[in-house]
Amino acid sequence: MGRFQDWRTGTRYPDEGVEPLARSHVEAALFALNGPNKPYSVRTALAEEKADVVAEWHILEPAWGSGMGRRQVERTFKFRMRLDGATHEVRVCADVREETRAGDPPKRVVERMKGKGPRTRVKSWRGHYEKGPDGRRQRVDEFRFDSNDLRDPLQKVVLTAGWTWRGTHKP
């Protein structure tokens, strides 16, 4: 039952023989992921977030449609992380909040959605297909979002530090 539970929660373990680093080193490595060319930010959590570190990605998708039917989706994706130095594990809960606005310009909220959990993943893509230089059809991205682009670097930092990445419903 342990492997099934690990799969269900997205738990990952470090490679054998990797010596766990101190909590301060793990925190510093997580904060080092910040950068001017990164679409997300890693910061110290606020008291109401009930976590130690929060990685957050706020995105506003391009609007589509015209007139009153024009729609635009605003999405916030967060990883709330609690660092446990005694067991050398990072307990992670993913939160997603989505708001769809309508109008021109999009102001009126027509739909709200929120979710959380250990294996929450959000993907969104907008683009078109056109003929490439070799004559074959190719995809041209106008907009692309995948929450794994945030999760993967965080997970890599935690695992290379010798800590366990444990998905939970509450951090």
Coordinates of C-alpha atoms in Angstrom, one line a residue:
M1 CA 0.0 0.0 0.0
G2 CA 3.0 2.3 0.6
R3 CA 4.0 2.5 -3.1
F4 CA 0.4 3.2 -4.2
Q5 CA 0.1 6.0 -1.6
D6 CA 3.4 7.5 -2.8
W7 CA 2.2 7.4 -6.4
R8 CA -1.2 8.9 -5.5
T9 CA 0.4 11.8 -3.6
G10 CA 3.4 12.4 -6.0
T11 CA 6.0 11.5 -3.3
R12 CA 9.6 11.3 -4.5
Y13 CA 12.6 10.1 -2.6
P14 CA 16.3 11.1 -3.1
D15 CA 18.8 8.8 -4.6
E16 CA 20.4 6.3 -2.1
G17 CA 23.6 7.5 -0.6
V18 CA 22.8 11.2 -0.9
E19 CA 23.5 12.9 2.5
P20 CA 20.7 15.3 3.5
L21 CA 21.7 18.9 3.8
A22 CA 20.7 21.2 6.6
R23 CA 17.3 23.0 6.4
S24 CA 18.9 26.4 5.9
H25 CA 20.7 25.0 2.8
V26 CA 17.5 23.7 1.3
E27 CA 15.7 27.0 1.9
A28 CA 18.6 28.9 0.3
A29 CA 18.6 26.6 -2.7
L30 CA 14.8 27.1 -3.1
F31 CA 15.1 30.9 -2.9
A32 CA 18.0 30.7 -5.5
L33 CA 15.5 29.6 -8.1
N34 CA 14.2 33.2 -8.3
G35 CA 15.5 35.2 -11.2
P36 CA 14.6 38.1 -13.4
N37 CA 13.9 35.8 -16.4
K38 CA 11.6 33.4 -14.3
P39 CA 7.8 33.7 -14.6
Y40 CA 7.4 32.6 -11.0
S41 CA 8.7 33.6 -7.6
V42 CA 9.8 31.7 -4.5
R43 CA 9.3 33.5 -1.2
T44 CA 8.9 33.1 2.5
A45 CA 5.3 32.2 3.3
L46 CA 2.9 34.6 5.0
A47 CA 1.3 33.5 8.3
E48 CA -2.1 32.7 6.8
E49 CA -0.5 30.4 4.2
K50 CA 0.4 27.9 6.9
A51 CA 3.7 27.0 5.2
D52 CA 7.5 27.9 5.4
V53 CA 8.1 28.6 1.7
V54 CA 5.7 29.4 -1.2
A55 CA 6.4 29.2 -4.9
E56 CA 3.9 31.2 -6.8
W57 CA 3.1 31.7 -10.5
H58 CA 0.5 34.3 -11.4
I59 CA -0.5 34.3 -15.1
L60 CA -3.0 36.2 -17.2
E61 CA -3.9 34.3 -20.4
P62 CA -4.5 36.3 -23.6
A63 CA -8.1 37.3 -24.1
W64 CA -10.1 35.6 -26.8
G65 CA -13.5 36.4 -28.5
S66 CA -15.0 39.8 -29.1
G67 CA -17.5 42.2 -27.6
M68 CA -19.4 41.0 -24.5
G69 CA -18.4 37.4 -25.2
R70 CA -14.7 38.3 -24.8
R71 CA -13.1 36.0 -22.2
Q72 CA -9.8 36.1 -20.2
V73 CA -8.6 33.7 -17.7
E74 CA -6.5 34.8 -14.7
R75 CA -4.7 31.9 -12.9
T76 CA -2.6 31.7 -9.7
F77 CA -0.7 28.5 -9.0
K78 CA 1.0 28.0 -5.7
F79 CA 3.2 25.3 -4.1
R80 CA 3.0 25.7 -0.3
M81 CA 5.9 23.9 1.3
R82 CA 6.6 22.9 4.9
L83 CA 10.2 21.9 5.6
D84 CA 10.6 19.3 8.3
G85 CA 14.3 19.2 9.4
A86 CA 13.8 16.2 11.7
T87 CA 12.6 13.8 8.9
H88 CA 14.3 15.6 6.1
E89 CA 11.2 16.0 4.0
V90 CA 9.3 18.8 2.3
R91 CA 5.5 18.5 2.5
V92 CA 4.0 20.1 -0.5
C93 CA 0.4 21.1 -1.3
A94 CA -0.5 22.6 -4.7
D95 CA -3.2 25.3 -4.8
V96 CA -4.8 26.6 -8.0
R97 CA -7.2 29.5 -8.3
E98 CA -8.7 30.5 -11.6
E99 CA -11.0 33.4 -12.5
T100 CA -12.6 33.9 -15.9
R101 CA -13.6 37.4 -16.8
A102 CA -15.9 38.6 -19.6
G103 CA -16.5 41.8 -21.5
D104 CA -14.4 44.3 -23.5
P105 CA -12.2 45.0 -21.5
P106 CA -12.7 41.8 -19.4
K107 CA -14.0 43.0 -16.0
R108 CA -17.1 41.0 -15.1
V109 CA -16.3 37.7 -13.3
V110 CA -18.3 34.9 -14.9
E111 CA -16.5 31.9 -13.4
R112 CA -14.3 31.0 -10.4
M113 CA -12.6 27.8 -9.7
K114 CA -10.2 26.6 -7.0
G115 CA -8.5 23.4 -6.2
K116 CA -5.7 21.9 -4.1
G117 CA -4.0 18.6 -3.6
P118 CA -0.7 16.8 -3.9
R119 CA -0.9 16.0 -7.7
T120 CA -2.7 19.1 -9.0
R121 CA -1.5 19.9 -12.5
V122 CA -2.6 22.6 -14.8
K123 CA -1.8 22.9 -18.6
S124 CA -3.0 25.5 -21.0
W125 CA -2.0 26.2 -24.6
R126 CA -3.1 28.6 -27.3
G127 CA -1.7 28.8 -30.7
H128 CA -2.2 27.7 -34.3
Y129 CA -0.7 25.4 -36.9
E130 CA 1.0 26.6 -40.0
K131 CA 3.1 25.3 -42.8
G132 CA 6.8 25.1 -41.9
P133 CA 9.9 25.8 -44.0
D134 CA 10.1 22.1 -44.8
G135 CA 6.5 22.0 -46.0
R136 CA 5.2 20.1 -43.1
R137 CA 2.6 21.3 -40.6
Q138 CA 4.0 22.7 -37.4
R139 CA 2.6 24.1 -34.2
V140 CA 3.2 27.7 -33.3
D141 CA 2.7 28.6 -29.7
E142 CA 1.1 32.0 -28.9
F143 CA 0.7 31.1 -25.2
R144 CA 1.8 28.1 -23.1
F145 CA 1.5 27.3 -19.4
D146 CA 2.3 24.1 -17.6
S147 CA 2.5 23.9 -13.8
N148 CA 5.2 21.2 -14.1
D149 CA 7.5 24.0 -15.3
L150 CA 7.4 25.2 -11.7
R151 CA 7.2 21.9 -9.9
D152 CA 10.1 20.2 -11.6
P153 CA 12.8 22.7 -10.6
L154 CA 11.5 22.8 -7.0
Q155 CA 11.5 19.0 -6.8
K156 CA 15.0 18.7 -8.3
V157 CA 16.4 21.1 -5.6
V158 CA 14.7 19.2 -2.8
L159 CA 15.8 15.7 -4.1
T160 CA 19.4 16.8 -4.8
A161 CA 19.6 18.1 -1.2
G162 CA 18.8 14.6 0.0
W163 CA 15.3 15.4 1.2
T164 CA 12.0 13.7 0.4
W165 CA 9.3 15.5 -1.6
R166 CA 6.0 14.5 -0.1
G167 CA 2.7 15.6 -1.6
T168 CA -0.1 16.3 0.9
H169 CA -3.5 17.8 1.0
K170 CA -2.3 20.1 3.8
P171 CA 1.3 21.2 4.1

